[in-house]
CSV table of C-alpha atoms and ligand atoms in Angstrom, one decimal:
chain,number,residue,atom,x,y,z
A,1,MET,CA,-31.6,12.7,11.4
A,2,THR,CA,-31.1,9.4,13.4
A,3,ARG,CA,-30.4,9.7,17.2
A,4,ARG,CA,-28.8,6.5,18.4
A,5,PHE,CA,-27.5,5.7,21.9
A,6,PHE,CA,-24.4,4.1,22.9
A,7,ARG,CA,-24.4,2.4,26.2
A,8,PRO,CA,-21.3,1.5,28.2
A,9,ALA,CA,-20.0,-2.0,27.0
A,10,PRO,CA,-18.9,-4.9,29.5
A,11,ARG,CA,-16.3,-5.8,27.0
A,12,LEU,CA,-15.4,-6.3,23.0
A,13,ARG,CA,-14.8,-10.0,22.1
A,14,GLY,CA,-14.6,-11.5,18.8
A,15,THR,CA,-13.4,-11.1,15.3
A,16,LEU,CA,-13.9,-7.7,13.1
A,17,VAL,CA,-13.2,-8.3,9.3
A,18,ALA,CA,-11.9,-5.0,8.3
A,19,PRO,CA,-14.7,-3.3,6.2
A,20,PRO,CA,-12.9,-2.7,2.8
A,21,ASP,CA,-10.7,0.3,2.2
A,22,LYS,CA,-12.2,3.6,0.9
A,23,SER,CA,-9.3,5.3,-0.3
A,24,LEU,CA,-8.3,2.2,-2.5
A,25,SER,CA,-11.6,1.6,-3.5
A,26,HIS,CA,-11.9,5.3,-5.2
A,27,ARG,CA,-8.6,4.4,-6.8
A,28,ALA,CA,-9.6,0.9,-8.1
A,29,ALA,CA,-12.5,2.1,-9.8
A,30,LEU,CA,-10.7,5.2,-11.3
A,31,LEU,CA,-8.1,3.2,-12.5
A,32,ALA,CA,-10.1,0.5,-13.6
A,33,ALA,CA,-11.9,3.3,-15.7
A,34,MET,CA,-8.9,4.3,-17.1
A,35,SER,CA,-7.5,1.0,-18.3
A,36,ALA,CA,-7.8,-0.4,-21.8
A,37,GLU,CA,-9.1,-3.5,-20.7
A,38,PRO,CA,-11.7,-4.6,-18.3
A,39,VAL,CA,-10.7,-4.9,-14.7
A,40,ARG,CA,-12.1,-7.2,-11.8
A,41,VAL,CA,-12.0,-5.5,-8.5
A,42,THR,CA,-12.7,-7.8,-5.6
A,43,GLY,CA,-13.5,-6.2,-2.1
A,44,TYR,CA,-15.0,-3.1,-3.2
A,45,LEU,CA,-16.3,-0.7,-0.2
A,46,HIS,CA,-20.4,-0.6,-0.7
A,47,ALA,CA,-20.6,2.7,1.0
A,48,GLU,CA,-22.2,6.2,-0.2
A,49,ASP,CA,-18.8,7.6,-1.0
A,50,THR,CA,-17.6,5.0,-3.1
A,51,HIS,CA,-21.1,4.5,-4.7
A,52,SER,CA,-20.2,8.3,-6.0
A,53,THR,CA,-17.2,7.3,-7.8
A,54,LEU,CA,-19.0,4.2,-9.4
A,55,ARG,CA,-21.6,6.5,-10.5
A,56,ALA,CA,-19.1,9.0,-11.9
A,57,VAL,CA,-17.2,6.4,-14.0
A,58,GLU,CA,-20.3,5.4,-15.4
A,59,ALA,CA,-21.0,8.9,-16.5
A,60,LEU,CA,-17.6,8.8,-17.9
A,61,GLY,CA,-18.4,6.2,-19.8
A,62,THR,CA,-17.4,3.1,-17.8
A,63,LEU,CA,-19.7,-0.3,-17.8
A,64,VAL,CA,-19.8,-1.4,-14.2
A,65,GLN,CA,-21.0,-4.9,-13.9
A,66,GLU,CA,-21.9,-6.1,-10.2
A,67,ARG,CA,-21.4,-9.5,-10.0
A,68,PRO,CA,-22.1,-11.2,-6.2
A,69,ASP,CA,-18.3,-11.3,-5.5
A,70,GLU,CA,-16.6,-8.7,-7.7
A,71,LEU,CA,-17.1,-5.9,-9.8
A,72,VAL,CA,-16.0,-5.8,-13.6
A,73,LEU,CA,-15.3,-2.1,-14.7
A,74,ARG,CA,-14.8,-1.6,-18.4
A,75,GLY,CA,-13.8,1.6,-19.1
A,76,PRO,CA,-13.4,4.1,-21.6
A,77,GLY,CA,-9.5,4.0,-21.3
A,78,LEU,CA,-7.1,6.7,-20.4
A,79,ARG,CA,-7.5,9.4,-23.2
A,80,ASN,CA,-11.4,8.8,-23.9
A,81,ALA,CA,-13.3,9.9,-20.9
A,82,ALA,CA,-16.9,10.6,-22.1
A,83,GLU,CA,-18.9,13.5,-21.4
A,84,PRO,CA,-22.1,13.0,-19.5
A,85,GLU,CA,-25.2,13.0,-21.5
A,86,GLY,CA,-27.0,16.5,-21.9
A,87,GLY,CA,-23.7,17.9,-20.3
A,88,ALA,CA,-25.0,16.5,-16.8
A,89,VAL,CA,-23.2,17.6,-13.7
A,90,ILE,CA,-21.0,14.9,-12.2
A,91,ASP,CA,-22.4,14.6,-8.4
A,92,VAL,CA,-19.4,13.7,-6.2
A,93,GLY,CA,-21.7,13.5,-3.1
A,94,ASN,CA,-19.4,13.9,-0.1
A,95,ALA,CA,-16.4,12.7,-1.5
A,96,GLY,CA,-13.2,14.6,-1.4
A,97,THR,CA,-11.0,11.9,-2.9
A,98,LEU,CA,-13.5,11.5,-6.0
A,99,ILE,CA,-13.4,15.2,-6.8
A,100,ARG,CA,-9.8,15.8,-6.4
A,101,LEU,CA,-8.3,12.5,-7.9
A,102,VAL,CA,-11.0,12.7,-11.1
A,103,THR,CA,-10.2,16.5,-11.9
A,104,GLY,CA,-6.6,15.2,-12.8
A,105,TRP,CA,-7.8,12.7,-15.1
A,106,LEU,CA,-10.3,15.0,-17.1
A,107,ALA,CA,-8.0,17.6,-17.1
A,108,GLY,CA,-5.7,15.7,-19.2
A,109,GLN,CA,-7.9,14.5,-21.9
A,110,PRO,CA,-6.5,15.2,-25.0
A,111,GLY,CA,-9.6,15.2,-27.0
A,112,GLY,CA,-11.3,18.0,-25.3
A,113,GLY,CA,-14.4,17.9,-23.5
A,114,THR,CA,-16.1,19.6,-20.4
A,115,TRP,CA,-17.1,18.4,-17.2
A,116,THR,CA,-18.9,20.2,-14.3
A,117,LEU,CA,-18.2,18.3,-11.2
A,118,ASP,CA,-20.1,19.4,-7.9
A,119,GLY,CA,-21.1,17.8,-4.3
A,120,ASP,CA,-22.9,18.4,-1.4
A,121,ALA,CA,-22.7,21.5,0.8
A,122,SER,CA,-19.5,20.0,2.7
A,123,ILE,CA,-17.8,19.3,-0.6
A,124,ARG,CA,-18.7,23.1,-1.6
A,125,ALA,CA,-17.0,24.2,1.6
A,126,ARG,CA,-13.8,22.2,1.2
A,127,PRO,CA,-10.5,24.0,-0.5
A,128,MET,CA,-10.1,22.9,-4.4
A,129,GLY,CA,-7.6,25.5,-5.2
A,130,ARG,CA,-4.8,22.9,-3.8
A,131,VAL,CA,-5.8,20.7,-7.0
A,132,VAL,CA,-6.7,23.3,-9.4
A,133,GLU,CA,-3.6,25.9,-9.1
A,134,PRO,CA,-1.2,22.9,-9.3
A,135,LEU,CA,-2.7,21.1,-12.2
A,136,ARG,CA,-3.0,24.6,-14.3
A,137,GLY,CA,1.2,24.4,-13.9
A,138,LEU,CA,1.0,21.5,-16.0
A,139,GLY,CA,-1.5,23.7,-18.5
A,140,ALA,CA,-4.6,22.6,-17.3
A,141,GLN,CA,-7.7,24.4,-17.9
A,142,ILE,CA,-10.2,24.3,-14.8
A,143,GLU,CA,-12.7,27.1,-13.5
A,144,ALA,CA,-13.6,26.9,-9.8
A,145,ARG,CA,-15.8,29.4,-7.7
A,146,ALA,CA,-14.3,32.2,-6.1
A,147,GLY,CA,-12.1,31.2,-3.3
A,148,GLY,CA,-11.1,28.0,-5.4
A,149,LEU,CA,-14.4,26.4,-4.3
A,150,ALA,CA,-16.5,23.7,-6.0
A,151,PRO,CA,-18.5,23.3,-8.5
A,152,LEU,CA,-15.3,22.9,-10.7
A,153,VAL,CA,-15.3,23.0,-14.4
A,154,VAL,CA,-12.8,21.1,-16.4
A,155,SER,CA,-11.8,21.3,-20.0
A,156,GLY,CA,-9.5,18.5,-21.3
A,157,ARG,CA,-6.8,19.6,-23.0
A,158,ALA,CA,-2.7,18.3,-23.8
A,159,LEU,CA,-0.6,18.8,-20.8
A,160,THR,CA,2.7,19.2,-20.1
A,161,GLY,CA,4.8,17.8,-17.4
A,162,ALA,CA,6.1,19.8,-14.5
A,163,HIS,CA,7.2,20.0,-10.9
A,164,TYR,CA,5.2,20.8,-7.9
A,165,ASP,CA,6.4,21.2,-4.2
A,166,MET,CA,3.2,20.5,-2.2
A,167,PRO,CA,3.3,22.8,0.7
A,168,VAL,CA,1.0,20.6,3.0
A,169,ALA,CA,1.3,16.6,2.5
A,170,SER,CA,-2.0,15.7,0.9
A,171,ALA,CA,-2.4,12.2,-1.1
A,172,GLN,CA,-5.1,13.7,-2.9
A,173,VAL,CA,-3.3,16.2,-4.4
A,174,LYS,CA,-0.6,14.1,-5.0
A,175,SER,CA,-2.6,11.5,-6.9
A,176,ALA,CA,-4.5,14.2,-9.0
A,177,LEU,CA,-1.2,15.6,-10.0
A,178,LEU,CA,-0.1,11.8,-11.0
A,179,LEU,CA,-3.0,11.1,-13.0
A,180,ALA,CA,-2.6,14.4,-14.8
A,181,GLY,CA,0.8,13.7,-15.3
A,182,ILE,CA,0.6,10.0,-17.0
A,183,LEU,CA,-1.4,12.2,-20.0
A,184,ALA,CA,1.2,14.9,-19.7
A,185,ASP,CA,4.4,15.3,-22.2
A,186,GLY,CA,7.4,14.7,-20.4
A,187,ARG,CA,7.8,14.2,-16.6
A,188,THR,CA,5.8,14.9,-13.8
A,189,SER,CA,7.2,15.2,-10.2
A,190,VAL,CA,5.8,16.1,-6.7
A,191,ARG,CA,7.6,17.0,-3.5
A,192,GLU,CA,6.1,16.1,-0.4
A,193,PRO,CA,6.6,17.9,2.8
A,194,ALA,CA,6.1,14.3,4.8
A,195,PRO,CA,4.9,11.0,3.3
A,196,SER,CA,1.2,10.8,2.7
A,197,ARG,CA,-0.5,7.4,1.6
A,198,ASP,CA,0.9,5.9,-1.5
A,199,HIS,CA,-1.9,3.8,-2.7
A,200,THR,CA,-2.1,5.6,-6.0
A,201,GLU,CA,1.8,5.2,-6.8
A,202,ARG,CA,1.3,1.4,-5.8
A,203,LEU,CA,-1.5,0.9,-8.7
A,204,LEU,CA,0.2,3.1,-11.2
A,205,LEU,CA,3.5,0.8,-10.8
A,206,ARG,CA,1.2,-2.4,-11.1
A,207,ALA,CA,-0.6,-0.8,-14.4
A,208,GLY,CA,3.0,-0.4,-15.9
A,209,VAL,CA,3.6,3.0,-15.3
A,210,ASP,CA,7.1,4.5,-15.1
A,211,VAL,CA,6.5,5.9,-11.1
A,212,ARG,CA,9.7,6.6,-9.2
A,213,ARG,CA,10.1,7.9,-5.6
A,214,GLU,CA,13.1,9.4,-4.7
A,215,GLY,CA,13.7,11.0,-1.5
A,216,ASP,CA,10.6,13.0,-1.0
A,217,VAL,CA,9.8,13.3,-4.7
A,218,VAL,CA,7.4,11.2,-6.5
A,219,SER,CA,7.3,11.2,-10.4
A,220,VAL,CA,5.6,9.6,-13.2
A,221,GLY,CA,6.4,9.6,-16.9
A,222,CYS,CA,3.6,10.0,-19.8
A,223,HIS,CA,1.9,6.8,-20.3
A,224,ASP,CA,0.0,5.0,-23.0
A,225,GLU,CA,-2.4,2.3,-21.4
A,226,LEU,CA,-2.8,1.2,-18.1
A,227,GLU,CA,-2.5,-2.6,-17.9
A,228,LEU,CA,-4.8,-3.9,-14.9
A,229,GLU,CA,-6.6,-7.2,-15.0
A,230,ALA,CA,-7.8,-7.4,-11.2
A,231,ILE,CA,-7.6,-5.3,-8.1
A,232,HIS,CA,-8.1,-6.4,-4.7
A,233,VAL,CA,-9.4,-3.9,-2.2
A,234,PRO,CA,-7.8,-4.9,1.7
A,235,GLY,CA,-9.8,-3.8,4.8
A,236,ASP,CA,-9.8,-0.2,5.9
A,237,PRO,CA,-7.5,0.8,8.6
A,238,SER,CA,-9.1,3.9,9.0
A,239,SER,CA,-12.2,2.3,9.6
A,240,ALA,CA,-11.0,-0.5,11.8
A,241,ALA,CA,-9.7,2.0,13.9
A,242,PHE,CA,-12.9,2.8,15.6
A,243,ALA,CA,-13.5,-0.9,16.9
A,244,VAL,CA,-9.7,-1.2,17.9
A,245,ALA,CA,-10.1,1.9,19.9
A,246,ALA,CA,-13.1,0.5,21.7
A,247,ALA,CA,-11.1,-2.7,22.7
A,248,VAL,CA,-8.4,-0.4,24.0
A,249,LEU,CA,-10.6,1.7,25.9
A,250,VAL,CA,-13.0,-1.0,27.5
A,251,PRO,CA,-11.3,-3.1,30.3
A,252,GLY,CA,-11.6,-7.0,29.7
A,253,SER,CA,-11.8,-6.5,25.8
A,254,ARG,CA,-9.7,-8.5,23.3
A,255,ILE,CA,-10.4,-8.4,19.6
A,256,VAL,CA,-8.8,-9.8,16.3
A,257,VAL,CA,-9.2,-7.7,13.3
A,258,GLU,CA,-8.8,-9.5,9.8
A,259,GLY,CA,-7.7,-8.5,6.5
A,260,MET,CA,-6.8,-5.3,7.2
A,261,ALA,CA,-4.3,-2.9,5.1
A,262,ALA,CA,-0.9,-2.9,6.5
A,263,ASN,CA,0.7,-0.4,4.0
A,264,TRP,CA,2.8,1.7,6.2
A,265,THR,CA,1.7,4.9,5.0
A,266,ARG,CA,-1.5,4.2,6.6
A,267,VAL,CA,-1.0,2.8,10.0
A,268,GLY,CA,0.1,5.8,11.6
A,269,PHE,CA,-2.8,5.5,14.6
A,270,TYR,CA,-1.7,1.8,15.3
A,271,ARG,CA,1.8,3.0,16.1
A,272,ILE,CA,0.3,5.8,18.2
A,273,LEU,CA,-1.7,3.5,19.9
A,274,GLU,CA,1.0,1.2,21.0
A,275,ARG,CA,3.1,4.3,22.2
A,276,MET,CA,0.3,4.9,24.3
A,277,GLY,CA,0.0,1.3,25.7
A,278,GLY,CA,-2.6,0.1,23.8
A,279,VAL,CA,-1.7,-3.9,23.0
A,280,VAL,CA,-1.9,-4.3,19.2
A,281,VAL,CA,0.0,-7.3,17.9
A,282,GLY,CA,0.2,-7.9,14.1
A,283,PRO,CA,2.6,-7.4,11.3
A,284,LEU,CA,2.3,-4.0,10.0
A,285,GLU,CA,4.4,-2.9,7.0
A,286,ALA,CA,7.9,-1.1,8.3
A,287,PRO,CA,8.0,2.3,7.4
A,288,GLY,CA,10.0,4.0,4.7
A,289,GLY,CA,10.8,0.8,2.3
A,290,PRO,CA,11.3,1.2,-1.5
A,291,LEU,CA,8.2,2.0,-3.6
A,292,ALA,CA,6.0,-1.6,-3.8
A,293,ALA,CA,3.2,-2.5,-6.2
A,294,ASP,CA,1.3,-4.4,-3.8
A,295,GLU,CA,-0.7,-3.8,-0.6
A,296,PRO,CA,0.0,-6.0,2.1
A,297,VAL,CA,-2.5,-7.3,4.8
A,298,CYS,CA,-2.3,-8.0,8.2
A,299,GLU,CA,-4.4,-9.8,11.3
A,300,LEU,CA,-4.4,-7.7,14.7
A,301,ASP,CA,-4.5,-8.8,17.7
A,302,VAL,CA,-5.9,-6.2,19.9
A,303,SER,CA,-6.7,-5.8,23.8
A,304,HIS,CA,-7.5,-3.3,26.5
A,305,GLY,CA,-4.5,-1.7,28.2
A,306,PRO,CA,-3.8,1.2,30.7
A,307,LEU,CA,-2.9,4.5,28.5
A,308,VAL,CA,-0.3,6.9,28.7
A,309,ALA,CA,-0.6,10.3,27.0
A,310,THR,CA,1.7,10.8,23.9
A,311,THR,CA,2.8,14.2,21.6
A,312,VAL,CA,2.0,13.3,18.0
A,313,GLU,CA,4.5,15.2,16.0
A,314,PRO,CA,3.6,16.9,12.6
A,315,ASP,CA,5.4,14.5,10.4
A,316,GLU,CA,3.1,11.5,12.0
A,317,VAL,CA,-0.1,13.5,11.1
A,318,PRO,CA,-0.4,12.5,7.4
A,319,LEU,CA,0.0,8.9,8.2
A,320,GLY,CA,-3.1,8.8,10.8
A,321,ILE,CA,-4.8,11.7,9.6
A,322,ASP,CA,-8.1,10.4,9.7
A,323,GLU,CA,-7.8,8.8,12.9
A,324,LEU,CA,-6.6,11.6,14.8
A,325,PRO,CA,-9.9,12.2,16.4
A,326,LEU,CA,-9.3,8.9,18.0
A,327,VAL,CA,-6.2,10.0,19.5
A,328,ALA,CA,-8.1,12.9,21.1
A,329,LEU,CA,-10.6,10.3,22.5
A,330,LEU,CA,-8.1,7.9,23.8
A,331,GLY,CA,-6.3,11.0,25.3
A,332,CYS,CA,-9.4,11.4,27.8
A,333,PHE,CA,-8.6,8.2,29.2
A,334,ALA,CA,-4.4,8.4,29.4
A,335,GLU,CA,-2.3,9.5,32.1
A,336,GLY,CA,-1.0,12.8,31.2
A,337,GLU,CA,-1.6,15.5,28.6
A,338,THR,CA,-2.0,14.4,24.6
A,339,VAL,CA,-1.0,16.8,22.2
A,340,VAL,CA,-1.3,16.8,18.7
A,341,ARG,CA,0.7,19.3,16.7
A,342,GLY,CA,1.0,20.2,13.0
A,343,ALA,CA,-2.6,18.8,12.1
A,344,GLN,CA,-4.3,22.1,10.7
A,345,GLU,CA,-5.3,20.0,7.6
A,346,LEU,CA,-8.4,18.5,10.1
A,347,ARG,CA,-9.9,21.9,9.8
A,348,HIS,CA,-10.6,21.0,6.0
A,349,LYS,CA,-12.1,17.8,6.3
A,350,GLU,CA,-15.6,16.5,6.1
A,351,SER,CA,-16.0,19.0,9.0
A,352,ASP,CA,-13.5,21.3,10.8
A,353,ARG,CA,-12.4,18.4,12.8
A,354,ILE,CA,-10.4,20.3,15.4
A,355,ALA,CA,-13.4,22.4,16.3
A,356,THR,CA,-16.1,19.2,16.1
A,357,VAL,CA,-14.0,16.8,17.9
A,358,VAL,CA,-13.3,19.5,20.6
A,359,ASP,CA,-16.7,20.2,21.3
A,360,GLY,CA,-18.1,17.1,20.8
A,361,LEU,CA,-15.7,15.6,23.3
A,362,ARG,CA,-16.0,18.4,25.8
A,363,GLY,CA,-19.7,18.1,25.6
A,364,LEU,CA,-19.3,14.1,27.0
A,365,GLY,CA,-17.2,15.9,30.2
A,366,ALA,CA,-13.4,15.5,28.5
A,367,ASP,CA,-10.9,18.2,29.4
A,368,LEU,CA,-9.3,19.5,26.2
A,369,GLU,CA,-8.9,22.2,23.9
A,370,ALA,CA,-8.3,23.4,20.6
A,371,THR,CA,-5.1,24.9,19.0
A,372,PRO,CA,-4.8,26.3,15.6
A,373,ASP,CA,-2.8,23.1,14.2
A,374,GLY,CA,-4.5,20.4,16.8
A,375,PHE,CA,-5.6,19.9,20.3
A,376,VAL,CA,-4.4,19.4,24.1
A,377,VAL,CA,-6.3,16.7,26.0
A,378,ARG,CA,-5.9,16.4,29.5
A,379,GLY,CA,-6.7,12.7,30.8
A,380,THR,CA,-9.0,12.4,33.4
A,381,GLY,CA,-9.2,8.4,33.3
A,382,GLY,CA,-12.6,8.4,31.9
A,383,LEU,CA,-15.4,10.3,30.4
A,384,GLU,CA,-19.1,10.8,31.7
A,385,GLY,CA,-21.3,10.7,28.3
A,386,GLY,CA,-24.1,12.8,26.7
A,387,VAL,CA,-24.9,13.9,23.6
A,388,LEU,CA,-22.7,14.1,20.5
A,389,GLU,CA,-23.7,16.1,17.3
A,390,ALA,CA,-22.1,14.5,14.2
A,391,HIS,CA,-22.4,17.8,12.1
A,392,GLY,CA,-22.8,15.1,8.9
A,393,ASP,CA,-18.9,13.9,9.5
A,394,HIS,CA,-18.9,10.2,9.4
A,395,ARG,CA,-16.0,9.9,11.3
A,396,LEU,CA,-17.5,12.1,14.0
A,397,ALA,CA,-20.6,9.9,14.2
A,398,MET,CA,-18.2,6.7,14.8
A,399,LEU,CA,-16.2,8.7,17.4
A,400,GLY,CA,-19.2,9.1,19.2
A,401,ALA,CA,-20.3,5.7,19.1
A,402,VAL,CA,-17.1,4.5,20.5
A,403,ALA,CA,-17.0,7.2,23.4
A,404,GLY,CA,-20.3,5.6,24.2
A,405,LEU,CA,-19.1,2.3,24.8
A,406,ALA,CA,-16.1,3.6,26.9
A,407,SER,CA,-18.2,5.9,29.0
A,408,ARG,CA,-19.7,5.8,32.4
A,409,ALA,CA,-23.5,7.2,31.3
A,410,GLY,CA,-23.3,6.2,27.4
A,411,VAL,CA,-23.5,8.6,24.3
A,412,GLU,CA,-26.3,9.9,22.3
A,413,VAL,CA,-25.0,10.3,18.6
A,414,VAL,CA,-27.1,12.7,16.8
A,415,GLY,CA,-27.0,12.0,12.8
A,416,MET,CA,-25.3,8.6,13.0
A,417,GLU,CA,-26.6,8.1,9.4
A,418,ALA,CA,-23.4,9.7,8.4
A,419,ALA,CA,-21.3,6.6,9.3
A,420,ALA,CA,-22.8,5.1,5.8
A,421,VAL,CA,-20.4,7.4,3.9
A,422,SER,CA,-17.6,5.0,4.8
A,423,TYR,CA,-18.9,2.0,6.9
A,424,PRO,CA,-22.5,1.4,6.6
A,425,GLY,CA,-22.1,-1.9,8.6
A,426,PHE,CA,-20.6,-0.1,11.7
A,427,VAL,CA,-23.5,-0.1,14.2
A,428,GLU,CA,-23.8,-3.8,13.7
A,429,ASP,CA,-20.0,-4.4,13.6
A,430,LEU,CA,-19.8,-2.9,16.8
A,431,ALA,CA,-23.0,-4.7,18.6
A,432,GLY,CA,-21.2,-8.1,17.2
A,433,LEU,CA,-18.4,-7.3,19.1
A,434,THR,CA,-20.0,-5.9,22.3
A,435,GLY,CA,-22.8,-8.6,22.1
A,436,SER,CA,-25.5,-6.5,22.4
B,501,S3P,C1,-7.4,10.7,1.3
B,501,S3P,C2,-6.6,11.5,1.7
B,501,S3P,C3,-6.5,12.4,3.0
B,501,S3P,C4,-7.5,11.7,4.0
B,501,S3P,C5,-8.8,11.3,3.1
B,501,S3P,C6,-8.3,10.3,2.1
B,501,S3P,C7,-7.1,9.9,0.0
B,501,S3P,O1,-6.9,13.4,2.5
B,501,S3P,O2,-7.9,12.5,5.0
B,501,S3P,O3,-9.7,10.8,4.2
B,501,S3P,O4,-7.9,8.9,-0.4
B,501,S3P,O5,-6.1,10.2,-0.7
B,501,S3P,P1,-5.9,14.6,2.0
B,501,S3P,O6,-5.1,14.1,1.0
B,501,S3P,O7,-6.3,16.0,2.1
B,501,S3P,O8,-4.8,14.9,3.0
């Protein structure tokens, strides 16, 4: 386990090229594999999670060519996913997006075939019933371990479109159903209790699928062949959020973030940050517009600002779910009480992020407590520092690093290697901005 010390930073200055987006990289590889013709993917994220996806699509019959500036994927097409040689298990590693989305695709393979999907200890503890149950509603045959846990055994078969009312907003569940839906007879629709990231819908629209959003319902029709020649993956707002939070917290900082996805379903954190007094200037996509096929990109100019507390309401949660640990950290520095409500989903991430964030920040001197669906943070104007355990969770490791830069005494992160799941260049990028 790597222990790494992050000392208080005098300030952050410079330009961060946002690392490639993890959510979009998973989808780019999967949809490329599902396409009839070769697909060029530029800007693909080279990290542990997204390498799991490349290995998975290879096992399903995709030829992946790695060229200096792009990947070329020649997949088996929508209805011809291969069974891995010798019935090998497909290892998704730590990637929740991969296991949930690929299950939708494989469940609808009309020519049969059986696939076993498994992952690390964290994946085996995360709820899979949330995709298995609704896919069964389309006629899918999927076996899970007791309690709806991985490994999953998926048998391909012809599916019939259906409607599903999602009890919690989850882009992974929605995407699994839409991918199965394009293989199913008739229409498949999903109602979301609140908007969640819409990358799958945008890519399907670009690929020629009849995908519609009407109010809170997204639906797809049965489709023959996906047509995608090239996909560009923009920068990841969730990864960039760590340097952005550090720049807002450390006095005298000013950074520019380049090439970041500005999709309104991904930038909830940036709106929360502005509300708290962080100075973020840049053209984020306006919320709630009609479904678009493109992924807008923006440049942000971020500087330090005195922070005030805020309340994050349940309908904002899916738009910034992965950044809520950073909201807890910002709350430590803000004047007043910062509250996050309706975020019980945090308990089902790579770690129980309500427990690990609250324990982790408390260990650094923060005044905060867990609630069943979020946390309450009392701002004390700063943070002392200490040791933070990452619990194998990439976002927690990076949270500890940012806390260290903004703290009085520095933070030692235990398990820093977890950052490689989504952001292998994280420590180097931070060092570039702090000049250390
Ligand atoms: C993701 C959706 C979110 C998010 C995860 C990535 C995706 O999960 O937390 O990091 O790529 O669709 P849920 O769909 O479970 O909310």
